[in-house]
Amino acid sequence: MTSLTRLPEWQTFVQRAHEAAEINLREAFNQDAGRSERYSLESSGLFLDYSRHLINDSVLSALFSLARACNLEDLRDAMFGGEAINMTEGRAVLHTALRAPREASITVNGENVVPQVHAVLDRMYAFSEHVRNGNWKGYTGKSITDIVNIGIGGSDLGPFMATEALKDAGGRFKLHFVSTVDGWQINHILAQLDPETTLFIVASKTFTTQETLTNARAARAWLVQQADEAAVAKHFVAVSTNATAVGAFGIDTNNMFGFWDWVGGRYSMWSAIGLPILLAIGTDHFKSLLAGAHAMDTHFRTAPLEQNMPVILALLGVLYVNGMGSQSHLISPYNQPLHRLPAYLQQLDMESNGKRIRLDGEAVDYDTGPVIWGEPGINAQHAYYQLVHQGTRLIPADFIAALDNPGSSEHHHTILLANFLAQTEALMKGKTAEEARSELKAQGLADDAIERLLPHKIFPGNRPTSTILLKKVDPFHLGSLIALYEHKVFVQGSIWGVNSYDQWGVELGKQLAKTIENELTSGNDAVQHDSSTTQLIMRARAALQDRKVDRS
Ligand code: F6P
């Protein structure tokens, strides 16, 4: 594998990126009335305006050449074709198969996986309809009112994000998400619930995750204490790839919805992990969610790179990370239903491309995945946008909004959109010294006061943003939006030459936690760590012992 930085296309890219860093966006727009049209694109229900980036045709063409030199098109075909591109785990990467139509054929090890996908979907649809129409009864014969998803990471973030985003399409049940092993969360949630009408979904790809199993045991004990063992079958279902562990936990595998090792946890909301979404929004809406993602898959697989939305978003990211030294990427959704989107994208992007070893085992000599951060934009305006506007860092940002917003009043929505549009204009244009001076003059300030204030009132502008418009935050457009980011992550991983589909970096902390857990409960035995960890373990152990005494 030729190192990325040795490719001639890399050298050209770096040189053109230096030139692009000098672009003045305000001037670029003044000089070229067609800029926004040329650098915009519509697909799968999404509109992307990427004209407010530090780009020109020359740097874009260098980026597309770089992508081709990294064999992006072949790698993309290998992913869609079911090849084992997750080479450290020897697995295919086929979340796209989860939203493929029934008649499609995608083979893994010689077997068409699409019929299996639809068989599980059909079971999920039947189960969901049963629960939604009140025919699934709890141990006292009552219908379900509350659903609790117990899962963490990819077994929590997608369902939580999507059920929040699609609340207007749901509303049938009260949904609760238990993820942390801080027992405060599950205790507070259980305190609100009636065991007779609560359904628990234990969601874990591996069914070995300590946090999830600890919470599932607590929920099971809570139920059994108020009912009996037989109630478990009526109040617990599992979602997993590990039927043996589900059975060993005490959940009937008839109440299990499976998926496959070729679905990564952070790519799994389209699989049985999406059961809470399905229960919340019903079969037709869930099918629309899958259809939106499939539309984006088709676009990504077939559109030329130059007109390919995930490719363009990914290459813009490469431009800032590798061409301009940017360290982070801001996600600013404006619609409140999308409030969990940044958290969802943090796992999707950072667990995928937070890597420093390439597929050939060599360390990279360039930066890879940036820090992804953000929250709903209107709140962010009143919190940290100051730094984005006038701070010292280059922070590319994605601004995301739906043009229609049925859950809001026209007045609220107009103000929201006005702010959304104003921020990207302000970030791009900034405010010159002349503009700031004349504003201060108009306010009647004396000349010396103006000169004192002036430097603080200047906005440098030239802050790059993408604008992504959805028609509505509905299942189809949400599906398309999430698939857009999945493929963006794939493209960046392909260029950086890393495996976007493993996550060995989360293992070390898990191993150490096991050791420390034993040490915390092992009385006064000596522990052997560095002095800092030892000192902190001793304090935690003493606190746990005091707590035991207090409660005895
Ligand atoms: O520890 C990280 C991780 O493995 C994620 O990749 C995954 O989404 C999460 O934990 C939960 O894993 P599981 O679904 O197997 O419980």
Coordinates of C-alpha atoms and ligand atoms in Angstrom, one line a residue:
M1 CA 0.0 0.0 0.0
T2 CA 1.6 3.3 -1.1
S3 CA 1.6 5.8 1.7
L4 CA -0.9 8.5 1.0
T5 CA 1.7 11.2 1.4
R6 CA 3.9 9.6 -1.3
L7 CA 1.2 9.8 -4.0
P8 CA 1.8 12.5 -6.6
E9 CA -2.0 13.4 -6.2
W10 CA -1.3 14.1 -2.5
Q11 CA 1.5 16.6 -3.4
T12 CA -0.8 18.3 -5.8
F13 CA -3.6 18.4 -3.3
V14 CA -1.4 19.9 -0.6
Q15 CA -0.2 22.6 -2.9
R16 CA -3.7 23.5 -4.1
A17 CA -5.0 23.4 -0.5
H18 CA -2.4 26.1 0.4
E19 CA -3.7 28.2 -2.5
A20 CA -7.3 27.5 -1.4
A21 CA -6.5 28.7 2.1
E22 CA -6.0 32.2 0.6
I23 CA -9.4 32.3 -1.0
N24 CA -11.6 35.2 0.3
L25 CA -15.1 33.9 0.2
R26 CA -16.7 37.3 0.1
E27 CA -14.7 38.2 -2.9
A28 CA -15.3 34.8 -4.5
F29 CA -19.0 35.4 -4.3
N30 CA -18.8 38.9 -5.6
Q31 CA -16.8 37.8 -8.6
D32 CA -18.8 34.8 -9.5
A33 CA -22.6 35.0 -9.6
G34 CA -22.9 31.3 -10.4
R35 CA -20.8 30.1 -7.4
S36 CA -23.7 28.9 -5.3
E37 CA -25.3 27.1 -8.1
R38 CA -22.1 25.4 -9.3
Y39 CA -21.3 24.2 -5.8
S40 CA -24.7 22.9 -4.9
L41 CA -26.2 19.5 -5.3
E42 CA -29.6 17.8 -4.7
S43 CA -30.1 14.1 -4.1
S44 CA -32.3 11.6 -2.2
G45 CA -34.4 14.5 -0.7
L46 CA -31.4 16.5 0.5
F47 CA -30.1 19.8 -0.8
L48 CA -26.4 20.5 -0.2
D49 CA -24.9 24.0 -0.7
Y50 CA -21.1 23.7 -0.3
S51 CA -20.3 27.0 -2.0
R52 CA -19.2 28.6 1.3
H53 CA -16.1 26.5 1.5
L54 CA -12.5 27.5 0.8
I55 CA -12.7 25.8 -2.6
N56 CA -12.2 26.5 -6.3
D57 CA -12.3 24.2 -9.3
S58 CA -8.6 23.6 -9.0
V59 CA -8.6 22.3 -5.4
L60 CA -11.8 20.3 -6.0
S61 CA -10.2 18.6 -9.0
A62 CA -7.1 17.8 -6.9
L63 CA -9.4 16.2 -4.3
F64 CA -11.3 14.1 -6.8
S65 CA -8.0 12.9 -8.3
L66 CA -6.7 12.0 -4.8
A67 CA -9.9 10.0 -4.2
R68 CA -9.4 8.1 -7.4
A69 CA -5.7 7.5 -6.6
C70 CA -6.9 5.9 -3.3
N71 CA -9.1 3.6 -5.4
L72 CA -12.3 5.0 -3.8
E73 CA -14.6 3.6 -6.5
D74 CA -13.2 0.1 -6.2
L75 CA -13.3 0.2 -2.4
R76 CA -16.9 1.4 -2.5
D77 CA -17.8 -1.5 -4.9
A78 CA -16.1 -3.9 -2.5
M79 CA -18.2 -2.6 0.4
F80 CA -21.5 -2.9 -1.5
G81 CA -20.4 -6.2 -2.8
G82 CA -20.0 -7.8 0.6
E83 CA -16.2 -8.2 0.6
A84 CA -14.6 -8.6 4.0
I85 CA -13.3 -5.0 4.1
N86 CA -13.3 -5.0 7.9
M87 CA -10.0 -6.9 7.7
T88 CA -9.0 -6.8 11.4
E89 CA -12.2 -8.7 12.2
G90 CA -12.5 -10.6 8.9
R91 CA -16.0 -9.3 8.3
A92 CA -18.0 -7.7 5.5
V93 CA -19.5 -4.3 6.1
L94 CA -23.1 -4.4 4.9
H95 CA -25.3 -2.0 6.6
T96 CA -26.4 -1.1 3.1
A97 CA -28.0 -4.7 2.8
L98 CA -30.2 -3.8 5.8
R99 CA -32.1 -1.3 3.6
A100 CA -31.9 -3.1 0.3
P101 CA -35.2 -4.0 -1.3
R102 CA -36.5 -7.5 -1.0
E103 CA -35.6 -8.4 -4.6
A104 CA -32.0 -7.4 -4.3
S105 CA -29.2 -9.9 -4.0
I106 CA -26.1 -9.3 -2.0
T107 CA -23.8 -12.2 -1.2
V108 CA -21.6 -12.9 1.7
N109 CA -19.5 -16.1 1.5
G110 CA -21.6 -17.2 -1.4
E111 CA -25.0 -16.7 0.4
N112 CA -27.5 -14.0 -0.5
V113 CA -28.2 -12.2 2.8
V114 CA -31.2 -10.1 1.6
P115 CA -33.8 -12.9 2.4
Q116 CA -32.4 -13.2 5.9
V117 CA -32.6 -9.4 6.4
H118 CA -36.2 -9.3 5.2
A119 CA -37.1 -12.4 7.3
V120 CA -36.0 -10.6 10.5
L121 CA -37.7 -7.4 9.3
D122 CA -41.0 -9.3 8.8
R123 CA -40.8 -10.8 12.3
M124 CA -40.1 -7.3 13.7
Y125 CA -43.0 -5.8 11.8
A126 CA -45.4 -8.5 13.0
F127 CA -44.2 -8.1 16.6
S128 CA -44.4 -4.4 16.5
E129 CA -47.9 -4.4 15.1
H130 CA -48.9 -6.8 17.9
V131 CA -47.5 -4.5 20.6
R132 CA -48.8 -1.3 18.9
N133 CA -52.3 -2.6 18.5
G134 CA -52.4 -3.7 22.2
N135 CA -52.6 -7.4 21.6
W136 CA -49.2 -8.2 23.2
K137 CA -50.2 -8.5 26.9
G138 CA -48.1 -8.2 30.0
Y139 CA -48.3 -10.8 32.9
T140 CA -51.6 -9.4 34.2
G141 CA -53.2 -9.1 30.7
K142 CA -52.7 -5.4 30.2
S143 CA -51.3 -3.8 27.0
I144 CA -47.9 -2.2 26.8
T145 CA -47.6 1.5 27.6
D146 CA -43.9 2.0 28.2
I147 CA -40.8 0.7 26.3
V148 CA -37.4 0.7 27.8
N149 CA -34.3 0.2 25.5
I150 CA -31.4 -1.0 27.5
G151 CA -28.2 -0.7 25.4
I152 CA -25.1 1.5 25.0
G153 CA -23.1 3.0 22.1
G154 CA -24.5 1.8 18.8
S155 CA -27.2 -0.1 20.6
D156 CA -28.5 3.2 22.1
L157 CA -27.4 6.2 20.1
G158 CA -29.2 5.4 16.9
P159 CA -32.6 4.4 18.4
F160 CA -32.4 7.3 20.8
M161 CA -31.5 9.8 18.1
A162 CA -34.1 8.5 15.6
T163 CA -37.0 8.2 18.1
E164 CA -36.4 11.8 19.2
A165 CA -36.1 13.0 15.6
L166 CA -39.3 11.2 14.6
K167 CA -41.4 11.9 17.7
D168 CA -44.1 13.5 15.5
A169 CA -44.5 10.2 13.6
G170 CA -44.7 8.3 16.9
G171 CA -46.3 8.9 20.2
R172 CA -47.8 5.5 20.8
F173 CA -45.6 4.6 23.7
K174 CA -43.5 6.4 26.4
L175 CA -40.0 5.5 25.4
H176 CA -37.1 5.3 27.8
F177 CA -33.4 4.8 27.1
V178 CA -31.1 3.3 29.7
S179 CA -27.4 3.3 28.7
T180 CA -25.1 4.3 31.6
V181 CA -24.0 1.9 34.3
D182 CA -24.6 4.8 36.7
G183 CA -27.6 3.2 38.5
W184 CA -29.1 6.6 39.0
Q185 CA -30.5 6.4 35.5
I186 CA -32.2 3.1 35.7
N187 CA -33.4 3.7 39.2
H188 CA -35.1 7.0 38.1
I189 CA -36.6 5.3 35.1
L190 CA -37.9 2.2 37.0
A191 CA -39.5 4.5 39.6
Q192 CA -41.8 5.9 36.9
L193 CA -42.8 2.5 35.5
D194 CA -45.6 0.0 36.0
P195 CA -44.2 -3.5 35.6
E196 CA -47.5 -4.7 34.2
T197 CA -47.3 -2.5 31.2
T198 CA -43.6 -2.2 30.5
L199 CA -41.6 -3.9 27.8
F200 CA -37.8 -4.0 28.0
I201 CA -35.7 -4.4 24.9
V202 CA -32.2 -5.6 25.8
A203 CA -30.1 -4.4 22.9
S204 CA -26.5 -5.6 22.5
K205 CA -24.7 -6.8 19.4
T206 CA -22.3 -8.9 21.5
F207 CA -24.5 -9.5 24.5
T208 CA -21.4 -9.2 26.6
T209 CA -21.3 -5.5 27.3
Q210 CA -21.0 -5.0 31.0
E211 CA -23.1 -1.8 31.3
T212 CA -26.0 -3.3 29.3
L213 CA -26.0 -6.7 31.1
T214 CA -25.8 -5.0 34.5
N215 CA -28.8 -2.8 33.7
A216 CA -30.7 -5.7 32.1
R217 CA -30.2 -7.8 35.3
A218 CA -31.4 -4.9 37.4
A219 CA -34.5 -4.5 35.3
R220 CA -35.2 -8.3 35.4
A221 CA -34.8 -8.4 39.2
W222 CA -37.2 -5.4 39.5
L223 CA -39.8 -7.2 37.3
V224 CA -39.5 -10.6 39.0
Q225 CA -39.7 -9.0 42.5
Q226 CA -43.1 -7.6 41.6
A227 CA -44.3 -10.5 39.4
D228 CA -42.6 -13.8 38.9
E229 CA -40.1 -15.6 36.6
A230 CA -42.8 -16.4 34.0
A231 CA -43.4 -12.7 33.5
V232 CA -39.9 -12.3 31.9
A233 CA -41.1 -13.8 28.6
K234 CA -43.9 -11.2 28.4
H235 CA -41.8 -8.2 29.3
F236 CA -38.3 -8.9 27.8
V237 CA -37.1 -9.1 24.3
A238 CA -33.5 -9.2 23.1
V239 CA -31.8 -7.8 20.1
S240 CA -28.4 -9.4 19.4
T241 CA -26.1 -11.4 17.2
N242 CA -25.4 -13.8 20.1
A243 CA -28.3 -16.2 20.6
T244 CA -26.3 -18.3 23.1
A245 CA -25.7 -15.4 25.4
V246 CA -29.3 -14.3 25.1
G247 CA -30.5 -17.7 26.1
A248 CA -28.0 -17.9 29.0
F249 CA -29.2 -14.6 30.2
G250 CA -32.7 -16.0 30.5
I251 CA -34.5 -14.4 27.6
D252 CA -36.4 -16.9 25.4
T253 CA -34.7 -16.8 22.0
N254 CA -38.2 -16.8 20.5
N255 CA -38.3 -13.3 21.8
M256 CA -35.0 -12.4 20.2
F257 CA -34.4 -10.5 17.0
G258 CA -31.1 -11.2 15.4
F259 CA -28.7 -9.5 13.1
W260 CA -25.3 -10.4 11.8
D261 CA -21.6 -9.8 12.4
W262 CA -21.4 -7.8 9.1
V263 CA -23.4 -5.0 10.8
G264 CA -21.2 -2.7 12.9
G265 CA -22.7 -1.5 16.1
R266 CA -22.6 2.2 15.0
Y267 CA -24.2 1.2 11.7
S268 CA -27.0 -0.9 13.2
M269 CA -30.0 1.3 13.6
W270 CA -31.5 -0.2 10.4
S271 CA -31.3 -3.7 11.8
A272 CA -33.2 -5.2 14.7
I273 CA -31.4 -2.6 16.9
G274 CA -33.9 -0.2 15.3
L275 CA -36.8 -2.1 17.1
P276 CA -37.6 0.9 19.4
I277 CA -37.8 3.1 16.3
L278 CA -40.2 0.7 14.7
L279 CA -42.3 0.3 17.8
A280 CA -42.5 4.1 18.0
I281 CA -43.3 5.0 14.4
G282 CA -44.9 1.8 13.0
T283 CA -44.1 -0.3 10.0
D284 CA -44.9 2.2 7.1
H285 CA -42.7 4.9 8.6
F286 CA -39.9 2.5 9.4
K287 CA -40.0 1.3 5.8
S288 CA -39.7 5.0 4.7
L289 CA -36.7 5.4 7.0
L290 CA -35.0 2.4 5.2
A291 CA -36.1 3.7 1.8
G292 CA -34.5 7.1 2.5
A293 CA -31.2 5.4 3.4
H294 CA -31.5 3.1 0.3
A295 CA -32.0 6.2 -1.9
M296 CA -28.7 7.6 -0.6
D297 CA -27.0 4.3 -1.0
T298 CA -28.0 4.2 -4.7
H299 CA -26.8 7.8 -5.1
F300 CA -23.5 7.1 -3.5
R301 CA -23.0 3.9 -5.5
T302 CA -23.9 5.3 -8.9
A303 CA -23.2 9.1 -9.0
P304 CA -19.9 10.2 -10.5
L305 CA -17.6 11.4 -7.7
E306 CA -17.9 15.0 -8.8
Q307 CA -21.7 14.9 -8.2
N308 CA -21.7 12.6 -5.3
M309 CA -22.9 14.1 -2.0
P310 CA -21.1 11.8 0.5
V311 CA -17.9 12.1 -1.6
I312 CA -18.0 15.9 -1.7
L313 CA -18.7 16.2 2.1
A314 CA -15.9 13.7 2.8
L315 CA -13.4 15.5 0.5
L316 CA -14.2 18.9 2.1
G317 CA -13.3 17.3 5.4
V318 CA -10.0 16.0 4.0
L319 CA -9.3 19.5 2.7
Y320 CA -9.6 21.0 6.2
V321 CA -8.0 18.1 8.2
N322 CA -5.0 17.5 5.9
G323 CA -4.8 20.6 3.8
M324 CA -5.4 23.3 6.4
G325 CA -4.7 21.6 9.8
S326 CA -8.2 21.8 11.2
Q327 CA -8.8 19.6 14.3
S328 CA -12.5 19.6 14.7
H329 CA -15.8 19.6 12.8
L330 CA -19.0 21.2 14.1
I331 CA -22.4 19.7 13.6
S332 CA -25.2 22.3 13.9
P333 CA -28.7 20.9 13.4
Y334 CA -31.3 23.6 13.9
N335 CA -34.5 21.5 14.3
Q336 CA -35.0 20.5 17.9
P337 CA -36.0 16.9 16.9
L338 CA -32.4 16.5 15.6
H339 CA -31.0 17.3 19.0
R340 CA -29.3 13.9 19.4
L341 CA -27.8 14.0 15.9
P342 CA -24.3 15.4 17.0
A343 CA -24.0 12.7 19.7
Y344 CA -25.0 10.0 17.2
L345 CA -22.5 11.3 14.6
Q346 CA -19.7 11.5 17.3
Q347 CA -19.8 7.7 17.6
L348 CA -20.3 7.1 13.9
D349 CA -17.4 9.3 12.8
M350 CA -14.9 9.1 15.7
E351 CA -15.2 5.4 16.5
S352 CA -14.8 4.8 12.8
N353 CA -12.0 7.1 11.8
G354 CA -10.3 7.8 15.1
K355 CA -7.4 5.6 14.0
R356 CA -3.7 6.0 13.5
I357 CA -2.8 2.7 12.0
R358 CA -3.4 2.0 8.3
L359 CA -4.7 -1.2 6.8
D360 CA -1.1 -2.3 6.1
G361 CA -0.2 -2.0 9.8
E362 CA 1.9 1.1 9.3
A363 CA 1.3 4.3 11.3
V364 CA -0.1 7.2 9.4
D365 CA 2.0 10.3 8.9
Y366 CA -1.0 12.6 8.5
D367 CA -4.0 13.4 10.5
T368 CA -7.2 11.3 10.4
G369 CA -10.7 11.7 11.9
P370 CA -11.4 15.1 13.4
V371 CA -13.1 15.8 16.7
I372 CA -16.9 15.9 16.0
W373 CA -18.9 18.1 18.2
G374 CA -22.1 20.2 18.4
E375 CA -25.6 20.6 19.6
P376 CA -28.7 22.3 18.2
G377 CA -27.5 25.4 16.5
I378 CA -29.9 27.9 18.0
N379 CA -28.6 27.1 21.5
A380 CA -25.1 26.9 20.2
Q381 CA -25.4 30.5 18.9
H382 CA -25.9 31.6 22.5
A383 CA -23.1 29.5 23.8
Y384 CA -20.0 28.7 21.7
Y385 CA -20.5 30.3 18.3
Q386 CA -18.5 33.2 19.6
L387 CA -15.4 31.0 19.2
V388 CA -16.4 29.9 15.8
H389 CA -16.9 33.5 14.6
Q390 CA -14.0 35.3 16.3
G391 CA -11.7 32.6 17.8
T392 CA -8.4 31.5 16.4
R393 CA -9.4 28.1 15.1
L394 CA -10.6 26.9 11.7
I395 CA -13.8 25.0 12.4
P396 CA -15.7 23.7 9.4
A397 CA -19.3 23.3 10.2
D398 CA -22.4 21.5 8.9
F399 CA -25.6 23.5 9.2
I400 CA -28.7 21.3 8.9
A401 CA -32.3 22.4 8.8
A402 CA -35.7 21.2 7.6
L403 CA -37.6 23.7 5.6
D404 CA -40.9 22.5 6.9
N405 CA -41.5 22.0 10.6
P406 CA -45.1 20.9 11.3
G407 CA -44.5 20.7 15.0
S408 CA -43.6 24.4 15.3
S409 CA -45.7 27.5 14.7
E410 CA -45.0 29.5 11.5
H411 CA -43.7 32.4 13.6
H412 CA -41.3 30.2 15.6
H413 CA -40.2 28.4 12.4
T414 CA -39.6 31.7 10.5
I415 CA -37.3 33.0 13.3
L416 CA -35.5 29.6 13.5
L417 CA -34.8 29.6 9.7
A418 CA -33.8 33.3 9.8
N419 CA -31.2 32.5 12.4
F420 CA -30.0 29.4 10.5
L421 CA -29.5 31.4 7.3
A422 CA -28.0 34.4 9.1
Q423 CA -25.3 32.4 10.8
T424 CA -23.8 30.9 7.7
E425 CA -23.9 34.2 6.0
A426 CA -22.2 35.9 8.9
L427 CA -19.6 33.1 9.2
M428 CA -18.8 33.5 5.5
K429 CA -18.9 37.2 5.1
G430 CA -17.7 38.4 8.5
K431 CA -17.7 42.2 9.1
T432 CA -14.9 44.4 7.8
A433 CA -13.3 47.3 9.7
E434 CA -15.1 49.8 7.5
E435 CA -18.5 48.2 8.1
A436 CA -17.9 48.0 11.8
R437 CA -16.7 51.7 11.9
S438 CA -19.7 53.0 10.1
E439 CA -22.1 51.0 12.4
L440 CA -20.4 52.5 15.5
K441 CA -20.6 56.0 13.9
A442 CA -24.3 55.5 13.3
Q443 CA -24.7 54.7 17.0
G444 CA -23.2 58.1 17.7
L445 CA -19.9 57.0 19.3
A446 CA -17.0 59.4 19.6
D447 CA -14.0 58.8 17.3
D448 CA -11.7 57.7 20.1
A449 CA -14.3 55.2 21.5
I450 CA -14.8 53.9 18.0
E451 CA -11.1 53.2 17.6
R452 CA -10.9 51.5 21.0
L453 CA -13.8 49.2 20.2
L454 CA -13.2 48.6 16.6
P455 CA -10.8 45.6 16.7
H456 CA -13.4 43.7 18.9
K457 CA -16.2 44.4 16.4
I458 CA -14.5 43.0 13.4
F459 CA -15.4 39.5 12.2
P460 CA -12.8 37.9 9.9
G461 CA -15.4 35.8 8.1
N462 CA -14.2 33.1 5.7
R463 CA -15.4 30.5 8.1
P464 CA -16.4 27.4 6.0
T465 CA -19.8 25.9 6.3
S466 CA -22.0 23.3 4.4
T467 CA -25.7 23.9 4.4
I468 CA -27.9 20.7 4.3
L469 CA -31.6 21.2 3.8
L470 CA -34.2 18.6 4.3
K471 CA -37.8 19.0 3.3
K472 CA -39.0 17.8 6.7
V473 CA -37.5 15.8 9.6
D474 CA -39.5 12.7 8.5
P475 CA -38.5 9.1 8.3
F476 CA -37.4 9.2 4.6
H477 CA -35.2 12.3 5.0
L478 CA -33.7 11.2 8.3
G479 CA -32.8 7.9 6.6
S480 CA -31.2 9.7 3.8
L481 CA -29.3 12.1 6.1
I482 CA -27.9 9.4 8.3
A483 CA -26.8 7.3 5.2
L484 CA -25.1 10.4 3.9
Y485 CA -22.9 10.6 6.9
E486 CA -22.3 6.9 7.0
H487 CA -20.9 7.1 3.4
K488 CA -19.0 10.3 4.2
V489 CA -17.2 8.4 6.9
F490 CA -16.5 5.5 4.5
V491 CA -15.0 7.8 1.9
Q492 CA -12.7 9.5 4.5
G493 CA -11.6 6.1 5.9
S494 CA -10.8 5.0 2.3
I495 CA -8.6 8.0 1.7
W496 CA -6.9 7.8 5.0
G497 CA -6.4 4.1 4.5
V498 CA -7.7 3.0 7.9
N499 CA -10.2 0.4 8.8
S500 CA -13.4 2.4 9.7
Y501 CA -15.2 -0.7 11.0
D502 CA -13.2 -1.9 14.0
Q503 CA -12.8 -0.2 17.4
W504 CA -9.9 -1.8 19.2
G505 CA -9.3 1.5 21.0
V506 CA -12.2 0.9 23.4
E507 CA -10.9 -2.4 24.7
L508 CA -8.0 -1.3 27.0
G509 CA -10.2 0.8 29.3
K510 CA -12.7 -2.1 29.5
Q511 CA -9.9 -4.6 30.5
L512 CA -8.5 -2.2 33.2
A513 CA -12.0 -1.6 34.5
K514 CA -12.5 -5.3 35.2
T515 CA -9.2 -5.4 37.2
I516 CA -10.1 -2.3 39.1
E517 CA -13.6 -3.4 39.9
N518 CA -12.1 -6.5 41.6
E519 CA -9.7 -4.3 43.5
L520 CA -12.4 -2.0 44.6
T521 CA -14.3 -4.9 46.2
S522 CA -11.3 -6.8 47.5
G523 CA -11.0 -5.3 51.0
N524 CA -7.5 -4.1 51.9
D525 CA -5.5 -6.0 49.4
A526 CA -2.6 -4.0 48.0
V527 CA -3.0 -2.8 44.4
Q528 CA -0.3 -2.3 41.9
H529 CA -0.7 0.6 39.5
D530 CA 1.0 3.9 38.9
S531 CA 0.9 6.1 42.0
S532 CA -1.9 8.3 40.6
T533 CA -4.2 5.4 39.8
T534 CA -3.4 3.7 43.1
Q535 CA -4.1 6.8 45.1
L536 CA -7.5 7.3 43.4
I537 CA -8.4 3.6 43.8
M538 CA -7.7 3.9 47.5
R539 CA -10.0 6.9 47.8
A540 CA -12.8 5.2 45.8
R541 CA -12.4 2.0 47.8
A542 CA -12.7 3.9 51.1
A543 CA -15.8 5.7 49.8
L544 CA -17.4 2.4 48.8
Q545 CA -16.6 0.9 52.2
D546 CA -18.1 4.0 54.0
R547 CA -21.2 3.7 51.9
K548 CA -21.6 0.1 52.9
V549 CA -21.2 1.0 56.6
D550 CA -23.7 3.9 56.2
R551 CA -26.3 1.6 54.7
S552 CA -25.9 -1.3 57.0
Ligands
F6P1 O1 -17.3 -0.4 23.5 C1 -17.7 0.1 22.2 C2 -18.8 -0.7 21.6 O2 -18.3 -2.0 21.3 C3 -19.4 0.0 20.4 O3 -18.7 -0.2 19.3 C4 -20.8 -0.6 20.5 O4 -21.7 0.2 19.7 C5 -21.1 -0.6 21.9 O5 -19.8 -0.9 22.5 C6 -22.1 -1.5 22.4 O6 -21.8 -2.8 22.1 P1 -22.9 -4.0 22.1 O7 -24.0 -3.6 21.2 O8 -22.2 -5.2 21.7 O9 -23.4 -4.0 23.6

